[in-house]
Amino acid sequence: MRIPLYWAEASAPALDRSRRQVTVNRWGWSDESPTAAQAHAQLRLDEALQAYRRDPSVRARESLRGYSGADGTPICEEVLDTHGTAVLTRNAYGAHCLNTPNALFVDIDHPEPGSLRTWVDRLLGLLVFVLATLCVFALVRGKWVWAGGMVAAAVLLHAAHRFRLARRRERQEPQALARVRDFFAARPDWGGRVYRTPAGLRVLVTHRPFDPLEPDTAACFDALGADAIYRRMCERQRCFRARVSAKPWRAGVREHLPPSWSGRWPVPLKYADQRAVWVLEYDRVAKGFAACHFLEALGHPFVDQAIQTTLDWHDDLSRARGSLPMA
């Protein structure tokens, strides 16, 4: 697991196959200083320029994509805190995420509904959008009664949609939870904690540390139905991860983390003040929500000491043991 404190970018012009000028860039990183990060960026740029001159099909631009990881780069997120081997970062949309090299978190999203239910949900969403649009036209033309009726209809449809989603989750959770319980029952020497998340379940395996690439990790992901995107990110970045604060839009924070087109880190200087204001407001609002709720402990009661440290920090950061609403 690599999560550097400092990042820098270096770039230089080069000629492509058509003899047109392009810009080649590379990022550098360091835990020592911004100067060391800049030196690393320049070193990687020099290597990239040499490769590009030999073969212009080499990628010229290198982008950073946070935890999902651009090729060749470590996790590129703002570091908020550290605790033992675990690192707390702010992700691309502003939420706090706990990254750990050896505490096996499994993210289990409830499966998508069948095609018919999906189309029903989409139709409800489309009807709400159409009603909202017609409401705007009615207001422009001064048709207040029509506008009020459309607003009422849109609200009812939205409530029906939310009710359908809630009922679906009520049916899906027992099935997912039964699969998790069966998994631990078949492995009496394994222990774990199970949490409810807004989209499904989260499992933390507690009896020993794990490597993201070891066979037991893959077997656990397979058996529990780990989210495919989460699994790919774990393998790519050689670490596990758990979001421990609210998703902004679920907590009522509608604006995107500046810069709004990417939420990238390191943030360009011209967006620094905007980002600081957004972060202050988000962190204030997020204190009123939990990222997950603890459900139960399963399997062997022994908890490895290294995992206990991460477990305690996770439960504290995510407010998993309280009664706050999830977001």
Short mmCIF file of C-alpha atoms in Angstrom, two decimals:
data_model
loop_
_atom_site.label_atom_id
_atom_site.label_comp_id
_atom_site.label_asym_id
_atom_site.label_seq_id
_atom_site.Cartn_x
_atom_site.Cartn_y
_atom_site.Cartn_z
CA MET A 1 0.00 0.00 0.00
CA ARG A 2 1.41 3.34 -1.07
CA ILE A 3 -0.25 6.65 -0.11
CA PRO A 4 2.33 9.43 -0.49
CA LEU A 5 2.02 12.74 1.35
CA TYR A 6 3.39 14.91 -1.45
CA TRP A 7 2.69 15.05 -5.17
CA ALA A 8 4.14 17.07 -8.06
CA GLU A 9 3.79 17.19 -11.85
CA ALA A 10 6.41 17.69 -14.55
CA SER A 11 5.73 18.20 -18.27
CA ALA A 12 7.59 18.93 -21.49
CA PRO A 13 6.81 19.17 -25.24
CA ALA A 14 7.44 16.32 -27.68
CA LEU A 15 6.56 15.45 -31.28
CA ASP A 16 4.02 12.77 -32.17
CA ARG A 17 4.01 10.54 -35.28
CA SER A 18 2.66 13.42 -37.40
CA ARG A 19 5.39 15.75 -36.15
CA ARG A 20 2.85 17.74 -34.20
CA GLN A 21 3.77 19.02 -30.79
CA VAL A 22 2.17 17.33 -27.80
CA THR A 23 2.71 17.67 -24.07
CA VAL A 24 4.12 14.73 -22.16
CA ASN A 25 3.52 14.76 -18.41
CA ARG A 26 4.31 12.54 -15.47
CA TRP A 27 3.54 12.70 -11.76
CA GLY A 28 5.99 12.22 -8.93
CA TRP A 29 5.43 11.49 -5.27
CA SER A 30 7.27 11.40 -1.96
CA ASP A 31 6.75 11.11 1.78
CA GLU A 32 9.69 13.43 2.42
CA SER A 33 8.91 16.83 0.87
CA PRO A 34 7.37 18.64 -2.13
CA THR A 35 10.90 19.09 -3.48
CA ALA A 36 11.51 15.34 -3.45
CA ALA A 37 8.16 14.78 -5.17
CA GLN A 38 9.11 17.27 -7.89
CA ALA A 39 12.46 15.56 -8.40
CA HIS A 40 10.70 12.22 -8.75
CA ALA A 41 8.25 13.72 -11.26
CA GLN A 42 11.15 15.06 -13.33
CA LEU A 43 12.89 11.68 -13.26
CA ARG A 44 9.75 9.89 -14.45
CA LEU A 45 9.21 12.57 -17.12
CA ASP A 46 12.75 12.12 -18.45
CA GLU A 47 12.16 8.38 -18.72
CA ALA A 48 8.79 8.95 -20.43
CA LEU A 49 10.29 11.38 -22.96
CA GLN A 50 12.98 8.88 -23.91
CA ALA A 51 10.34 6.16 -24.34
CA TYR A 52 8.06 8.50 -26.33
CA ARG A 53 10.86 9.46 -28.73
CA ARG A 54 11.50 5.76 -29.43
CA ASP A 55 7.80 4.93 -29.70
CA PRO A 56 5.19 7.72 -30.04
CA SER A 57 2.44 5.23 -29.22
CA VAL A 58 3.57 5.48 -25.57
CA ARG A 59 0.93 7.32 -23.56
CA ALA A 60 1.78 11.02 -23.39
CA ARG A 61 -0.59 12.14 -20.64
CA GLU A 62 -0.76 10.55 -17.20
CA SER A 63 -3.89 11.16 -15.16
CA LEU A 64 -4.49 10.49 -11.48
CA ARG A 65 -7.63 8.67 -10.38
CA GLY A 66 -7.44 8.37 -6.64
CA TYR A 67 -7.88 4.92 -5.12
CA SER A 68 -8.73 3.22 -8.40
CA GLY A 69 -5.19 4.09 -9.42
CA ALA A 70 -3.73 5.30 -12.66
CA ASP A 71 -1.25 2.83 -14.10
CA GLY A 72 2.07 3.10 -12.33
CA THR A 73 0.94 5.48 -9.60
CA PRO A 74 0.04 4.83 -5.95
CA ILE A 75 -3.11 6.03 -4.18
CA CYS A 76 -3.48 9.74 -4.94
CA GLU A 77 -5.70 11.19 -2.21
CA GLU A 78 -5.33 13.78 0.52
CA VAL A 79 -3.97 12.16 3.68
CA LEU A 80 -6.03 13.20 6.72
CA ASP A 81 -4.59 11.01 9.48
CA THR A 82 -2.70 7.80 10.22
CA HIS A 83 -3.10 5.17 12.91
CA GLY A 84 -0.60 2.33 12.94
CA THR A 85 -0.48 0.98 9.41
CA ALA A 86 -3.92 2.39 8.51
CA VAL A 87 -4.24 5.68 6.64
CA LEU A 88 -7.29 7.95 6.49
CA THR A 89 -7.76 9.78 3.18
CA ARG A 90 -10.33 12.02 1.49
CA ASN A 91 -11.61 10.44 -1.72
CA ALA A 92 -12.51 12.07 -5.03
CA TYR A 93 -15.98 13.14 -3.87
CA GLY A 94 -14.87 14.27 -0.41
CA ALA A 95 -15.72 11.39 1.92
CA HIS A 96 -13.22 9.95 4.45
CA CYS A 97 -11.85 6.50 3.63
CA LEU A 98 -9.87 4.12 5.82
CA ASN A 99 -7.07 2.35 3.90
CA THR A 100 -5.28 -0.62 5.41
CA PRO A 101 -2.68 -3.06 4.01
CA ASN A 102 -3.81 -6.07 6.03
CA ALA A 103 -7.30 -5.71 7.57
CA LEU A 104 -9.61 -7.63 5.24
CA PHE A 105 -12.69 -5.49 4.58
CA VAL A 106 -15.25 -6.98 2.20
CA ASP A 107 -17.73 -4.64 0.50
CA ILE A 108 -20.94 -6.49 -0.42
CA ASP A 109 -23.48 -4.54 -2.47
CA HIS A 110 -26.96 -5.96 -2.84
CA PRO A 111 -27.49 -7.26 -6.40
CA GLU A 112 -29.24 -5.17 -8.99
CA PRO A 113 -32.89 -6.09 -9.56
CA GLY A 114 -34.14 -8.00 -12.57
CA SER A 115 -34.76 -6.28 -15.88
CA LEU A 116 -38.51 -5.70 -15.34
CA ARG A 117 -37.97 -4.07 -11.95
CA THR A 118 -35.15 -1.99 -13.39
CA TRP A 119 -37.43 -0.65 -16.11
CA VAL A 120 -40.15 0.13 -13.55
CA ASP A 121 -37.65 2.10 -11.49
CA ARG A 122 -36.41 3.95 -14.56
CA LEU A 123 -39.97 4.74 -15.62
CA LEU A 124 -40.76 6.19 -12.20
CA GLY A 125 -37.64 8.33 -12.38
CA LEU A 126 -38.54 9.52 -15.89
CA LEU A 127 -42.08 10.42 -14.81
CA VAL A 128 -40.74 12.48 -11.91
CA PHE A 129 -38.43 14.32 -14.33
CA VAL A 130 -41.27 14.96 -16.82
CA LEU A 131 -43.56 16.25 -14.09
CA ALA A 132 -40.85 18.56 -12.78
CA THR A 133 -40.29 19.93 -16.30
CA LEU A 134 -44.01 20.48 -16.88
CA CYS A 135 -44.22 22.19 -13.50
CA VAL A 136 -41.60 24.72 -14.62
CA PHE A 137 -43.57 25.47 -17.81
CA ALA A 138 -46.78 25.83 -15.80
CA LEU A 139 -45.12 28.30 -13.43
CA VAL A 140 -43.78 30.32 -16.36
CA ARG A 141 -47.30 30.55 -17.80
CA GLY A 142 -48.82 31.39 -14.42
CA LYS A 143 -50.75 28.12 -14.07
CA TRP A 144 -50.29 27.86 -10.31
CA VAL A 145 -52.91 25.17 -9.71
CA TRP A 146 -51.47 22.95 -12.44
CA ALA A 147 -47.98 23.49 -11.08
CA GLY A 148 -49.10 22.54 -7.59
CA GLY A 149 -50.72 19.36 -8.85
CA MET A 150 -47.60 18.35 -10.72
CA VAL A 151 -45.43 18.97 -7.68
CA ALA A 152 -47.73 16.81 -5.58
CA ALA A 153 -47.68 14.04 -8.19
CA ALA A 154 -43.88 14.20 -8.46
CA VAL A 155 -43.52 13.99 -4.69
CA LEU A 156 -45.83 10.96 -4.53
CA LEU A 157 -43.97 9.18 -7.31
CA HIS A 158 -40.62 9.90 -5.66
CA ALA A 159 -41.95 8.56 -2.34
CA ALA A 160 -43.22 5.43 -4.10
CA HIS A 161 -39.81 4.93 -5.67
CA ARG A 162 -38.05 5.27 -2.31
CA PHE A 163 -40.56 2.87 -0.73
CA ARG A 164 -39.86 0.28 -3.46
CA LEU A 165 -36.12 0.57 -2.86
CA ALA A 166 -36.54 0.21 0.91
CA ARG A 167 -38.72 -2.91 0.54
CA ARG A 168 -36.22 -4.40 -1.91
CA ARG A 169 -33.35 -3.88 0.56
CA GLU A 170 -35.44 -5.48 3.33
CA ARG A 171 -35.73 -8.63 1.21
CA GLN A 172 -32.11 -8.68 0.03
CA GLU A 173 -30.32 -8.16 3.35
CA PRO A 174 -31.42 -11.46 4.99
CA GLN A 175 -30.13 -13.39 1.96
CA ALA A 176 -26.76 -11.62 2.00
CA LEU A 177 -26.48 -11.97 5.77
CA ALA A 178 -27.26 -15.69 5.58
CA ARG A 179 -24.44 -16.13 3.07
CA VAL A 180 -22.01 -14.36 5.42
CA ARG A 181 -23.12 -16.46 8.41
CA ASP A 182 -22.74 -19.69 6.41
CA PHE A 183 -19.24 -18.63 5.37
CA PHE A 184 -18.06 -18.16 8.96
CA ALA A 185 -19.92 -21.26 10.20
CA ALA A 186 -17.93 -23.33 7.70
CA ARG A 187 -14.65 -21.83 8.99
CA PRO A 188 -14.70 -22.10 12.80
CA ASP A 189 -11.20 -20.62 13.11
CA TRP A 190 -12.25 -17.43 11.30
CA GLY A 191 -13.79 -14.43 13.05
CA GLY A 192 -15.41 -11.27 11.76
CA ARG A 193 -17.65 -8.26 12.24
CA VAL A 194 -20.66 -7.52 10.03
CA TYR A 195 -22.02 -4.02 9.33
CA ARG A 196 -24.99 -2.69 7.40
CA THR A 197 -24.19 -0.03 4.79
CA PRO A 198 -26.62 2.05 2.69
CA ALA A 199 -26.02 -0.25 -0.29
CA GLY A 200 -25.50 -3.62 1.39
CA LEU A 201 -23.13 -5.15 3.94
CA ARG A 202 -19.54 -4.69 5.06
CA VAL A 203 -17.49 -7.48 6.63
CA LEU A 204 -14.22 -7.09 8.53
CA VAL A 205 -12.31 -10.35 9.07
CA THR A 206 -10.64 -10.12 12.47
CA HIS A 207 -8.74 -13.30 13.35
CA ARG A 208 -5.55 -12.48 11.40
CA PRO A 209 -4.04 -10.04 8.88
CA PHE A 210 -4.44 -10.76 5.16
CA ASP A 211 -2.60 -9.83 1.99
CA PRO A 212 -4.90 -8.52 -0.77
CA LEU A 213 -3.34 -10.93 -3.28
CA GLU A 214 -3.29 -14.13 -1.22
CA PRO A 215 -5.57 -17.06 -2.15
CA ASP A 216 -7.63 -16.87 1.07
CA THR A 217 -8.53 -13.26 0.24
CA ALA A 218 -9.73 -14.24 -3.23
CA ALA A 219 -11.71 -17.17 -1.76
CA CYS A 220 -13.35 -14.86 0.76
CA PHE A 221 -14.27 -12.34 -1.94
CA ASP A 222 -15.73 -15.13 -4.07
CA ALA A 223 -17.76 -16.70 -1.27
CA LEU A 224 -19.20 -13.46 0.06
CA GLY A 225 -19.91 -11.88 -3.33
CA ALA A 226 -17.59 -8.90 -2.94
CA ASP A 227 -18.32 -5.91 -5.14
CA ALA A 228 -16.32 -6.36 -8.37
CA ILE A 229 -15.05 -2.77 -8.55
CA TYR A 230 -13.95 -2.84 -4.92
CA ARG A 231 -12.18 -6.14 -5.46
CA ARG A 232 -10.31 -4.84 -8.50
CA MET A 233 -9.17 -1.74 -6.59
CA CYS A 234 -7.91 -3.85 -3.69
CA GLU A 235 -5.82 -5.99 -6.03
CA ARG A 236 -4.47 -2.99 -7.93
CA GLN A 237 -3.50 -0.97 -4.85
CA ARG A 238 -2.52 -3.87 -2.58
CA CYS A 239 -4.77 -2.69 0.24
CA PHE A 240 -8.28 -2.87 1.63
CA ARG A 241 -10.61 0.07 2.13
CA ALA A 242 -13.74 1.23 3.92
CA ARG A 243 -15.61 4.52 3.59
CA VAL A 244 -16.05 5.91 7.11
CA SER A 245 -17.99 9.13 6.53
CA ALA A 246 -21.17 10.01 4.65
CA LYS A 247 -21.45 10.27 0.91
CA PRO A 248 -22.02 14.03 0.46
CA TRP A 249 -25.22 13.80 -1.59
CA ARG A 250 -26.78 11.39 0.89
CA ALA A 251 -26.09 13.90 3.67
CA GLY A 252 -27.64 16.78 1.75
CA VAL A 253 -24.41 18.33 0.44
CA ARG A 254 -25.35 18.91 -3.19
CA GLU A 255 -22.32 20.76 -4.49
CA HIS A 256 -19.35 18.72 -5.69
CA LEU A 257 -15.93 18.81 -4.08
CA PRO A 258 -13.93 21.48 -5.96
CA PRO A 259 -12.73 21.28 -8.63
CA SER A 260 -16.21 20.03 -9.47
CA TRP A 261 -15.13 18.35 -12.71
CA SER A 262 -12.92 15.81 -10.93
CA GLY A 263 -12.39 16.38 -7.20
CA ARG A 264 -8.74 15.65 -8.03
CA TRP A 265 -5.82 15.72 -5.65
CA PRO A 266 -3.47 17.52 -5.45
CA VAL A 267 -5.90 20.37 -6.00
CA PRO A 268 -4.87 23.17 -8.40
CA LEU A 269 -4.01 26.32 -6.47
CA LYS A 270 -6.89 28.33 -7.95
CA TYR A 271 -9.37 25.89 -6.38
CA ALA A 272 -7.72 25.69 -2.95
CA ASP A 273 -9.96 28.27 -1.23
CA GLN A 274 -13.15 26.81 -2.72
CA ARG A 275 -12.10 23.36 -1.64
CA ALA A 276 -11.35 24.53 1.91
CA VAL A 277 -14.84 26.06 2.24
CA TRP A 278 -16.47 22.90 0.87
CA VAL A 279 -14.46 20.64 3.19
CA LEU A 280 -15.37 22.71 6.24
CA GLU A 281 -19.08 22.50 5.46
CA TYR A 282 -18.98 18.80 4.54
CA ASP A 283 -17.08 17.79 7.68
CA ARG A 284 -19.61 19.71 9.79
CA VAL A 285 -22.60 18.03 8.13
CA ALA A 286 -21.02 14.56 8.07
CA LYS A 287 -20.79 14.48 11.87
CA GLY A 288 -24.55 13.92 11.93
CA PHE A 289 -24.40 10.67 9.97
CA ALA A 290 -22.95 7.18 10.24
CA ALA A 291 -21.25 5.44 7.34
CA CYS A 292 -22.45 2.02 8.53
CA HIS A 293 -24.17 0.29 11.47
CA PHE A 294 -22.72 -2.65 13.38
CA LEU A 295 -24.89 -5.77 13.14
CA GLU A 296 -23.07 -8.69 14.76
CA ALA A 297 -19.83 -10.53 15.48
CA LEU A 298 -19.40 -13.93 13.84
CA GLY A 299 -17.08 -16.90 14.22
CA HIS A 300 -14.05 -17.20 16.47
CA PRO A 301 -13.94 -14.47 19.16
CA PHE A 302 -10.16 -13.98 18.94
CA VAL A 303 -9.16 -10.67 17.36
CA ASP A 304 -5.59 -10.17 16.16
CA GLN A 305 -4.02 -7.20 17.94
CA ALA A 306 -3.07 -5.46 14.68
CA ILE A 307 -6.63 -5.85 13.41
CA GLN A 308 -8.09 -4.70 16.75
CA THR A 309 -6.42 -1.31 16.29
CA THR A 310 -7.99 -0.90 12.84
CA LEU A 311 -11.34 -2.25 14.09
CA ASP A 312 -11.53 0.31 16.90
CA TRP A 313 -10.57 3.17 14.62
CA HIS A 314 -13.07 2.08 11.97
CA ASP A 315 -15.95 1.88 14.45
CA ASP A 316 -15.08 5.29 15.89
CA LEU A 317 -14.69 7.05 12.53
CA SER A 318 -17.77 5.48 10.96
CA ARG A 319 -19.95 5.96 14.09
CA ALA A 320 -21.00 2.36 13.57
CA ARG A 321 -22.03 1.75 17.18
CA GLY A 322 -24.42 4.70 17.49
CA SER A 323 -27.92 5.42 16.25
CA LEU A 324 -27.17 8.17 13.72
CA PRO A 325 -28.84 7.80 10.31
CA MET A 326 -26.66 6.25 7.59
CA ALA A 327 -25.55 8.21 4.58
#
